[in-house]
PDB file of N, CA, C and O in Angstrom:
ATOM      1  N   MET Q   1       4.373   9.503  -3.689  1.00 44.00           N
ATOM      2  CA  MET Q   1       5.206   8.626  -2.170  1.00 44.00           C
ATOM      3  C   MET Q   1       4.166   8.979  -1.274  1.00 44.00           C
ATOM      4  O   MET Q   1       4.255  10.072  -0.761  1.00 44.00           O
ATOM      5  N   GLY Q   2       4.028   7.863  -0.532  1.00 52.00           N
ATOM      6  CA  GLY Q   2       3.321   8.006   0.738  1.00 52.00           C
ATOM      7  C   GLY Q   2       4.269   7.754   1.844  1.00 52.00           C
ATOM      8  O   GLY Q   2       5.640   7.863   1.638  1.00 52.00           O
ATOM      9  N   ALA Q   3       3.629   8.722   3.041  1.00 51.00           N
ATOM     10  CA  ALA Q   3       4.507   8.906   4.244  1.00 51.00           C
ATOM     11  C   ALA Q   3       5.320   7.498   4.786  1.00 51.00           C
ATOM     12  O   ALA Q   3       6.092   7.497   5.354  1.00 51.00           O
ATOM     13  N   GLN Q   4       5.104   6.503   4.052  1.00 52.00           N
ATOM     14  CA  GLN Q   4       5.389   4.884   4.635  1.00 52.00           C
ATOM     15  C   GLN Q   4       6.487   4.275   3.315  1.00 52.00           C
ATOM     16  O   GLN Q   4       6.786   3.335   4.122  1.00 52.00           O
ATOM     17  N   GLU Q   5       6.829   5.006   2.526  1.00 56.00           N
ATOM     18  CA  GLU Q   5       7.723   4.808   1.695  1.00 56.00           C
ATOM     19  C   GLU Q   5       8.904   5.345   1.663  1.00 56.00           C
ATOM     20  O   GLU Q   5       8.941   6.623   2.029  1.00 56.00           O
ATOM     21  N   VAL Q   6      10.326   4.532   1.308  1.00 55.00           N
ATOM     22  CA  VAL Q   6      11.316   5.301   1.464  1.00 55.00           C
ATOM     23  C   VAL Q   6      12.270   5.099  -0.189  1.00 55.00           C
ATOM     24  O   VAL Q   6      11.893   4.089  -0.712  1.00 55.00           O
ATOM     25  N   HIS Q   7      12.884   5.976  -0.567  1.00 53.00           N
ATOM     26  CA  HIS Q   7      13.612   5.566  -1.845  1.00 53.00           C
ATOM     27  C   HIS Q   7      15.089   5.920  -1.087  1.00 53.00           C
ATOM     28  O   HIS Q   7      15.526   6.794  -0.563  1.00 53.00           O
ATOM     29  N   ALA Q   8      15.447   4.866  -1.289  1.00 50.00           N
ATOM     30  CA  ALA Q   8      16.913   4.624  -0.744  1.00 50.00           C
ATOM     31  C   ALA Q   8      17.960   5.676  -1.102  1.00 50.00           C
ATOM     32  O   ALA Q   8      18.867   5.936  -0.530  1.00 50.00           O
ATOM     33  N   GLY Q   9      17.920   6.108  -2.566  1.00 54.00           N
ATOM     34  CA  GLY Q   9      19.006   6.562  -2.757  1.00 54.00           C
ATOM     35  C   GLY Q   9      20.314   6.002  -2.935  1.00 54.00           C
ATOM     36  O   GLY Q   9      20.788   4.940  -3.138  1.00 54.00           O
ATOM     37  N   GLY Q  10      21.427   6.574  -2.066  1.00 56.00           N
ATOM     38  CA  GLY Q  10      22.660   6.361  -2.097  1.00 56.00           C
ATOM     39  C   GLY Q  10      22.820   5.415  -0.714  1.00 56.00           C
ATOM     40  O   GLY Q  10      23.905   5.090  -0.594  1.00 56.00           O
ATOM     41  N   GLU Q  11      22.071   5.120  -0.189  1.00 60.00           N
ATOM     42  CA  GLU Q  11      22.038   4.495   1.364  1.00 60.00           C
ATOM     43  C   GLU Q  11      21.415   3.030   0.903  1.00 60.00           C
ATOM     44  O   GLU Q  11      20.594   2.391   1.658  1.00 60.00           O
ATOM     45  N   VAL Q  12      21.703   2.723  -0.163  1.00 60.00           N
ATOM     46  CA  VAL Q  12      20.939   1.285  -0.870  1.00 60.00           C
ATOM     47  C   VAL Q  12      21.519  -0.054   0.185  1.00 60.00           C
ATOM     48  O   VAL Q  12      20.877  -0.717   0.428  1.00 60.00           O
ATOM     49  N   ALA Q  13      22.742   0.084   0.354  1.00 63.00           N
ATOM     50  CA  ALA Q  13      23.083  -1.084   0.858  1.00 63.00           C
ATOM     51  C   ALA Q  13      22.624  -1.074   2.847  1.00 63.00           C
ATOM     52  O   ALA Q  13      22.019  -2.409   2.746  1.00 63.00           O
ATOM     53  N   PHE Q  14      22.024   0.142   3.023  1.00 68.00           N
ATOM     54  CA  PHE Q  14      21.572   0.324   4.461  1.00 68.00           C
ATOM     55  C   PHE Q  14      20.180  -0.706   4.248  1.00 68.00           C
ATOM     56  O   PHE Q  14      19.579  -1.280   5.300  1.00 68.00           O
ATOM     57  N   TYR Q  15      19.318  -0.048   3.403  1.00 68.00           N
ATOM     58  CA  TYR Q  15      18.231  -0.092   3.065  1.00 68.00           C
ATOM     59  C   TYR Q  15      17.841  -1.566   2.397  1.00 68.00           C
ATOM     60  O   TYR Q  15      16.620  -1.750   2.431  1.00 68.00           O
ATOM     61  N   SER Q  16      18.942  -2.326   1.990  1.00 70.00           N
ATOM     62  CA  SER Q  16      18.644  -3.374   1.098  1.00 70.00           C
ATOM     63  C   SER Q  16      17.690  -4.457   1.579  1.00 70.00           C
ATOM     64  O   SER Q  16      16.862  -5.195   0.976  1.00 70.00           O
ATOM     65  N   PRO Q  17      17.646  -4.660   3.030  1.00 74.00           N
ATOM     66  CA  PRO Q  17      16.817  -5.881   3.430  1.00 74.00           C
ATOM     67  C   PRO Q  17      15.428  -5.441   3.342  1.00 74.00           C
ATOM     68  O   PRO Q  17      14.295  -6.355   3.360  1.00 74.00           O
ATOM     69  N   LEU Q  18      14.918  -4.074   2.869  1.00 72.00           N
ATOM     70  CA  LEU Q  18      13.748  -3.476   3.029  1.00 72.00           C
ATOM     71  C   LEU Q  18      13.036  -4.086   1.654  1.00 72.00           C
ATOM     72  O   LEU Q  18      12.184  -3.969   1.017  1.00 72.00           O
ATOM     73  N   TYR Q  19      13.986  -4.339   0.655  1.00 70.00           N
ATOM     74  CA  TYR Q  19      13.640  -4.767  -0.542  1.00 70.00           C
ATOM     75  C   TYR Q  19      13.480  -6.148  -1.032  1.00 70.00           C
ATOM     76  O   TYR Q  19      13.826  -7.084  -0.259  1.00 70.00           O
ATOM     77  N   PRO Q  20      12.075  -6.467  -1.619  1.00 70.00           N
ATOM     78  CA  PRO Q  20      12.410  -8.117  -2.155  1.00 70.00           C
ATOM     79  C   PRO Q  20      13.196  -8.633  -2.229  1.00 70.00           C
ATOM     80  O   PRO Q  20      13.541  -9.441  -2.151  1.00 70.00           O
ATOM     81  N   ASP Q  21      14.326  -8.548  -3.592  1.00 65.00           N
ATOM     82  CA  ASP Q  21      15.549  -8.737  -3.730  1.00 65.00           C
ATOM     83  C   ASP Q  21      16.405  -8.134  -3.099  1.00 65.00           C
ATOM     84  O   ASP Q  21      16.994  -7.453  -4.018  1.00 65.00           O
ATOM     85  N   GLN Q  22      17.044  -8.606  -1.578  1.00 64.00           N
ATOM     86  CA  GLN Q  22      18.103  -7.812  -1.152  1.00 64.00           C
ATOM     87  C   GLN Q  22      19.544  -7.553  -1.961  1.00 64.00           C
ATOM     88  O   GLN Q  22      20.322  -6.957  -1.601  1.00 64.00           O
ATOM     89  N   LEU Q  23      19.551  -8.785  -2.561  1.00 67.00           N
ATOM     90  CA  LEU Q  23      20.943  -8.777  -3.376  1.00 67.00           C
ATOM     91  C   LEU Q  23      20.860  -7.902  -4.579  1.00 67.00           C
ATOM     92  O   LEU Q  23      22.141  -7.750  -4.968  1.00 67.00           O
ATOM     93  N   HIS Q  24      20.083  -7.687  -5.029  1.00 65.00           N
ATOM     94  CA  HIS Q  24      19.828  -6.926  -5.938  1.00 65.00           C
ATOM     95  C   HIS Q  24      18.638  -5.505  -5.984  1.00 65.00           C
ATOM     96  O   HIS Q  24      17.488  -5.277  -6.527  1.00 65.00           O
ATOM     97  N   PRO Q  25      18.788  -4.768  -4.966  1.00 63.00           N
ATOM     98  CA  PRO Q  25      17.849  -3.841  -4.403  1.00 63.00           C
ATOM     99  C   PRO Q  25      17.816  -2.616  -5.767  1.00 63.00           C
ATOM    100  O   PRO Q  25      18.849  -2.290  -6.070  1.00 63.00           O
ATOM    101  N   ASP Q  26      16.680  -2.458  -6.158  1.00 70.00           N
ATOM    102  CA  ASP Q  26      16.273  -1.482  -6.842  1.00 70.00           C
ATOM    103  C   ASP Q  26      15.956  -0.166  -6.446  1.00 70.00           C
ATOM    104  O   ASP Q  26      14.863  -0.048  -6.041  1.00 70.00           O
ATOM    105  N   PRO Q  27      17.095   0.949  -6.328  1.00 67.00           N
ATOM    106  CA  PRO Q  27      16.758   2.093  -5.670  1.00 67.00           C
ATOM    107  C   PRO Q  27      15.850   2.892  -6.377  1.00 67.00           C
ATOM    108  O   PRO Q  27      15.282   3.840  -6.081  1.00 67.00           O
ATOM    109  N   SER Q  28      15.499   2.916  -7.722  1.00 71.00           N
ATOM    110  CA  SER Q  28      14.365   3.449  -8.258  1.00 71.00           C
ATOM    111  C   SER Q  28      12.876   3.412  -8.014  1.00 71.00           C
ATOM    112  O   SER Q  28      12.104   4.101  -8.023  1.00 71.00           O
ATOM    113  N   SER Q  29      12.784   2.174  -7.013  1.00 71.00           N
ATOM    114  CA  SER Q  29      11.491   1.820  -6.646  1.00 71.00           C
ATOM    115  C   SER Q  29      11.554   2.304  -5.098  1.00 71.00           C
ATOM    116  O   SER Q  29      12.051   1.973  -4.434  1.00 71.00           O
ATOM    117  N   ALA Q  30      10.373   2.384  -4.563  1.00 72.00           N
ATOM    118  CA  ALA Q  30      10.306   2.671  -3.307  1.00 72.00           C
ATOM    119  C   ALA Q  30       9.854   1.497  -2.555  1.00 72.00           C
ATOM    120  O   ALA Q  30       9.079   0.411  -3.329  1.00 72.00           O
ATOM    121  N   VAL Q  31       9.991   1.281  -1.372  1.00 75.00           N
ATOM    122  CA  VAL Q  31       9.672   0.369  -0.383  1.00 75.00           C
ATOM    123  C   VAL Q  31       8.998   0.785   0.767  1.00 75.00           C
ATOM    124  O   VAL Q  31       9.067   2.234   1.017  1.00 75.00           O
ATOM    125  N   ASN Q  32       7.959   0.242   0.906  1.00 79.00           N
ATOM    126  CA  ASN Q  32       7.205   0.557   2.153  1.00 79.00           C
ATOM    127  C   ASN Q  32       7.864  -0.254   3.416  1.00 79.00           C
ATOM    128  O   ASN Q  32       7.316  -1.294   3.774  1.00 79.00           O
ATOM    129  N   PHE Q  33       8.264   0.640   4.510  1.00 81.00           N
ATOM    130  CA  PHE Q  33       8.889   0.097   5.656  1.00 81.00           C
ATOM    131  C   PHE Q  33       7.491  -0.210   6.769  1.00 81.00           C
ATOM    132  O   PHE Q  33       8.184  -0.856   7.665  1.00 81.00           O
ATOM    133  N   VAL Q  34       6.439   0.272   6.377  1.00 87.00           N
ATOM    134  CA  VAL Q  34       5.819  -0.076   7.454  1.00 87.00           C
ATOM    135  C   VAL Q  34       5.126  -1.660   7.103  1.00 87.00           C
ATOM    136  O   VAL Q  34       4.918  -2.739   7.638  1.00 87.00           O
ATOM    137  N   ARG Q  35       4.737  -1.902   5.996  1.00 85.00           N
ATOM    138  CA  ARG Q  35       5.205  -3.232   5.217  1.00 85.00           C
ATOM    139  C   ARG Q  35       5.620  -4.237   5.751  1.00 85.00           C
ATOM    140  O   ARG Q  35       5.930  -5.325   6.246  1.00 85.00           O
ATOM    141  N   PHE Q  36       7.130  -4.147   5.445  1.00 85.00           N
ATOM    142  CA  PHE Q  36       8.361  -4.539   5.868  1.00 85.00           C
ATOM    143  C   PHE Q  36       8.211  -5.010   7.285  1.00 85.00           C
ATOM    144  O   PHE Q  36       8.576  -6.016   7.826  1.00 85.00           O
ATOM    145  N   CYS Q  37       7.856  -3.768   8.149  1.00 88.00           N
ATOM    146  CA  CYS Q  37       7.837  -4.096   9.501  1.00 88.00           C
ATOM    147  C   CYS Q  37       7.095  -4.921   9.846  1.00 88.00           C
ATOM    148  O   CYS Q  37       7.463  -6.005  11.149  1.00 88.00           O
ATOM    149  N   PHE Q  38       5.890  -5.289   9.537  1.00 93.00           N
ATOM    150  CA  PHE Q  38       4.986  -6.198  10.338  1.00 93.00           C
ATOM    151  C   PHE Q  38       5.070  -7.376   9.524  1.00 93.00           C
ATOM    152  O   PHE Q  38       4.450  -8.340   9.773  1.00 93.00           O
ATOM    153  N   LEU Q  39       5.492  -7.535   8.025  1.00 89.00           N
ATOM    154  CA  LEU Q  39       5.021  -8.800   7.504  1.00 89.00           C
ATOM    155  C   LEU Q  39       6.440  -9.338   6.716  1.00 89.00           C
ATOM    156  O   LEU Q  39       6.322 -10.560   6.154  1.00 89.00           O
ATOM    157  N   ASP Q  40       7.279  -8.959   7.185  1.00 86.00           N
ATOM    158  CA  ASP Q  40       8.662  -9.435   6.824  1.00 86.00           C
ATOM    159  C   ASP Q  40       9.609  -9.986   8.107  1.00 86.00           C
ATOM    160  O   ASP Q  40       9.714  -9.236   9.178  1.00 86.00           O
ATOM    161  N   PRO Q  41       9.670 -11.326   8.317  1.00 89.00           N
ATOM    162  CA  PRO Q  41      10.316 -11.525   9.334  1.00 89.00           C
ATOM    163  C   PRO Q  41      11.929 -11.302   9.891  1.00 89.00           C
ATOM    164  O   PRO Q  41      12.294 -11.224  11.061  1.00 89.00           O
ATOM    165  N   ARG Q  42      12.279 -10.662   8.708  1.00 87.00           N
ATOM    166  CA  ARG Q  42      13.473 -10.058   8.987  1.00 87.00           C
ATOM    167  C   ARG Q  42      13.590  -8.599   9.707  1.00 87.00           C
ATOM    168  O   ARG Q  42      14.783  -8.169  10.324  1.00 87.00           O
ATOM    169  N   ALA Q  43      12.358  -8.113   9.933  1.00 89.00           N
ATOM    170  CA  ALA Q  43      12.247  -6.642  10.548  1.00 89.00           C
ATOM    171  C   ALA Q  43      12.565  -6.715  11.810  1.00 89.00           C
ATOM    172  O   ALA Q  43      13.172  -5.466  11.890  1.00 89.00           O
ATOM    173  N   ARG Q  44      12.149  -7.896  12.528  1.00 93.00           N
ATOM    174  CA  ARG Q  44      12.861  -7.835  14.196  1.00 93.00           C
ATOM    175  C   ARG Q  44      14.602  -7.880  14.226  1.00 93.00           C
ATOM    176  O   ARG Q  44      15.028  -7.530  15.116  1.00 93.00           O
ATOM    177  N   GLU Q  45      15.198  -8.384  13.192  1.00 91.00           N
ATOM    178  CA  GLU Q  45      16.403  -8.432  13.244  1.00 91.00           C
ATOM    179  C   GLU Q  45      17.067  -6.786  12.926  1.00 91.00           C
ATOM    180  O   GLU Q  45      17.947  -6.371  13.538  1.00 91.00           O
ATOM    181  N   PHE Q  46      16.326  -6.461  11.518  1.00 87.00           N
ATOM    182  CA  PHE Q  46      16.954  -5.121  11.178  1.00 87.00           C
ATOM    183  C   PHE Q  46      16.656  -3.865  12.117  1.00 87.00           C
ATOM    184  O   PHE Q  46      17.824  -2.982  12.304  1.00 87.00           O
ATOM    185  N   TYR Q  47      15.443  -3.509  12.725  1.00 89.00           N
ATOM    186  CA  TYR Q  47      15.196  -2.501  13.498  1.00 89.00           C
ATOM    187  C   TYR Q  47      15.656  -3.028  15.095  1.00 89.00           C
ATOM    188  O   TYR Q  47      14.952  -3.903  15.580  1.00 89.00           O
ATOM    189  N   PRO Q  48      16.780  -2.291  15.426  1.00 92.00           N
ATOM    190  CA  PRO Q  48      17.471  -2.337  16.895  1.00 92.00           C
ATOM    191  C   PRO Q  48      15.991  -2.625  17.848  1.00 92.00           C
ATOM    192  O   PRO Q  48      16.156  -3.390  18.817  1.00 92.00           O
ATOM    193  N   ASP Q  49      15.317  -1.449  17.638  1.00 95.00           N
ATOM    194  CA  ASP Q  49      14.084  -1.477  18.438  1.00 95.00           C
ATOM    195  C   ASP Q  49      12.843  -1.634  17.975  1.00 95.00           C
ATOM    196  O   ASP Q  49      12.115  -0.856  17.523  1.00 95.00           O
ATOM    197  N   TRP Q  50      12.475  -3.017  17.483  1.00 95.00           N
ATOM    198  CA  TRP Q  50      11.272  -3.476  16.651  1.00 95.00           C
ATOM    199  C   TRP Q  50      10.016  -2.829  17.326  1.00 95.00           C
ATOM    200  O   TRP Q  50       8.991  -1.975  16.361  1.00 95.00           O
ATOM    201  N   ASP Q  51       9.886  -2.721  18.713  1.00 96.00           N
ATOM    202  CA  ASP Q  51       8.578  -2.447  19.388  1.00 96.00           C
ATOM    203  C   ASP Q  51       8.255  -0.714  19.363  1.00 96.00           C
ATOM    204  O   ASP Q  51       7.244  -0.161  18.653  1.00 96.00           O
ATOM    205  N   LEU Q  52       9.310  -0.119  19.389  1.00 95.00           N
ATOM    206  CA  LEU Q  52       9.376   1.069  19.204  1.00 95.00           C
ATOM    207  C   LEU Q  52       8.975   1.661  17.497  1.00 95.00           C
ATOM    208  O   LEU Q  52       8.213   2.388  17.412  1.00 95.00           O
ATOM    209  N   MET Q  53       9.541   0.797  16.936  1.00 91.00           N
ATOM    210  CA  MET Q  53       9.406   1.017  15.486  1.00 91.00           C
ATOM    211  C   MET Q  53       7.774   0.751  14.881  1.00 91.00           C
ATOM    212  O   MET Q  53       7.036   1.410  14.120  1.00 91.00           O
ATOM    213  N   ALA Q  54       7.498  -0.505  15.823  1.00 94.00           N
ATOM    214  CA  ALA Q  54       6.004  -0.791  15.172  1.00 94.00           C
ATOM    215  C   ALA Q  54       5.229  -0.060  15.675  1.00 94.00           C
ATOM    216  O   ALA Q  54       4.309   0.390  15.222  1.00 94.00           O
ATOM    217  N   ASP Q  55       5.348   0.761  16.994  1.00 95.00           N
ATOM    218  CA  ASP Q  55       4.783   1.836  17.414  1.00 95.00           C
ATOM    219  C   ASP Q  55       4.327   3.282  16.704  1.00 95.00           C
ATOM    220  O   ASP Q  55       3.157   3.581  16.464  1.00 95.00           O
ATOM    221  N   GLY Q  56       5.632   3.228  16.308  1.00 91.00           N
ATOM    222  CA  GLY Q  56       5.679   4.635  15.173  1.00 91.00           C
ATOM    223  C   GLY Q  56       4.916   4.206  14.361  1.00 91.00           C
ATOM    224  O   GLY Q  56       4.282   5.409  13.223  1.00 91.00           O
ATOM    225  N   ALA Q  57       5.197   2.984  13.580  1.00 90.00           N
ATOM    226  CA  ALA Q  57       4.093   2.721  11.906  1.00 90.00           C
ATOM    227  C   ALA Q  57       2.894   2.809  12.197  1.00 90.00           C
ATOM    228  O   ALA Q  57       2.197   3.065  11.343  1.00 90.00           O
ATOM    229  N   VAL Q  58       2.628   2.059  13.492  1.00 93.00           N
ATOM    230  CA  VAL Q  58       1.154   2.241  13.953  1.00 93.00           C
ATOM    231  C   VAL Q  58       0.709   3.766  13.662  1.00 93.00           C
ATOM    232  O   VAL Q  58      -0.595   4.076  13.214  1.00 93.00           O
ATOM    233  N   ASP Q  59       1.366   4.885  14.670  1.00 91.00           N
ATOM    234  CA  ASP Q  59       0.978   6.199  14.594  1.00 91.00           C
ATOM    235  C   ASP Q  59       1.046   6.640  13.433  1.00 91.00           C
ATOM    236  O   ASP Q  59       0.026   7.563  13.381  1.00 91.00           O
ATOM    237  N   LEU Q  60       1.835   6.637  12.697  1.00 86.00           N
ATOM    238  CA  LEU Q  60       1.768   7.174  11.364  1.00 86.00           C
ATOM    239  C   LEU Q  60       0.642   6.473  10.430  1.00 86.00           C
ATOM    240  O   LEU Q  60      -0.204   7.470   9.891  1.00 86.00           O
ATOM    241  N   LEU Q  61       0.147   5.013  10.486  1.00 88.00           N
ATOM    242  CA  LEU Q  61      -0.935   4.725   9.960  1.00 88.00           C
ATOM    243  C   LEU Q  61      -2.349   5.677  10.534  1.00 88.00           C
ATOM    244  O   LEU Q  61      -2.932   6.094   9.510  1.00 88.00           O
ATOM    245  N   ARG Q  62      -2.321   5.606  11.474  1.00 91.00           N
ATOM    246  CA  ARG Q  62      -3.583   6.309  11.925  1.00 91.00           C
ATOM    247  C   ARG Q  62      -3.714   7.664  11.424  1.00 91.00           C
ATOM    248  O   ARG Q  62      -4.745   8.253  11.355  1.00 91.00           O
ATOM    249  N   THR Q  63      -2.400   8.016  11.617  1.00 89.00           N
ATOM    250  CA  THR Q  63      -2.552   9.745  11.313  1.00 89.00           C
ATOM    251  C   THR Q  63      -3.188   9.809   9.848  1.00 89.00           C
ATOM    252  O   THR Q  63      -3.755  10.829   9.161  1.00 89.00           O
ATOM    253  N   ASP Q  64      -2.402   9.075   8.824  1.00 83.00           N
ATOM    254  CA  ASP Q  64      -2.651   9.101   7.331  1.00 83.00           C
ATOM    255  C   ASP Q  64      -4.213   8.695   7.343  1.00 83.00           C
ATOM    256  O   ASP Q  64      -4.758   9.217   6.363  1.00 83.00           O
ATOM    257  N   ALA Q  65      -4.692   7.619   8.169  1.00 85.00           N
ATOM    258  CA  ALA Q  65      -6.286   7.399   7.940  1.00 85.00           C
ATOM    259  C   ALA Q  65      -6.906   8.641   8.677  1.00 85.00           C
ATOM    260  O   ALA Q  65      -8.087   8.829   7.965  1.00 85.00           O
ATOM    261  N   GLY Q  66      -6.502   9.266   9.418  1.00 85.00           N
ATOM    262  CA  GLY Q  66      -7.382  10.349  10.127  1.00 85.00           C
ATOM    263  C   GLY Q  66      -7.549  11.164   9.048  1.00 85.00           C
ATOM    264  O   GLY Q  66      -8.307  12.148   8.972  1.00 85.00           O
ATOM    265  N   ARG Q  67      -6.590  11.703   8.004  1.00 81.00           N
ATOM    266  CA  ARG Q  67      -6.560  12.900   7.021  1.00 81.00           C
ATOM    267  C   ARG Q  67      -7.770  12.669   6.106  1.00 81.00           C
ATOM    268  O   ARG Q  67      -8.284  13.617   5.706  1.00 81.00           O
ATOM    269  N   ASP Q  68      -7.947  11.217   5.889  1.00 76.00           N
ATOM    270  CA  ASP Q  68      -8.921  10.866   5.238  1.00 76.00           C
ATOM    271  C   ASP Q  68      -9.800   9.865   5.338  1.00 76.00           C
ATOM    272  O   ASP Q  68      -9.950   8.827   4.819  1.00 76.00           O
ATOM    273  N   PRO Q  69     -10.735  10.199   6.215  1.00 69.00           N
ATOM    274  CA  PRO Q  69     -11.596   9.216   6.900  1.00 69.00           C
ATOM    275  C   PRO Q  69     -12.593   8.469   6.306  1.00 69.00           C
ATOM    276  O   PRO Q  69     -12.853   8.681   5.127  1.00 69.00           O
TER     277      PRO Q  69
END
């Protein structure tokens, strides 16, 4: 599991918008919150402070890229 992935576990209802089929989320599969943040139009409604989330996501991607340039 990468640093950008989330396994919802018991919090499926909260994370359901991150799943491709939010009416039938599959908690056994990981979702990539960075991909959701930038590619899904629902992300701006899901994250109360989208700008902060986007900044954190970019920081995380840069950190991961720096580990194995």
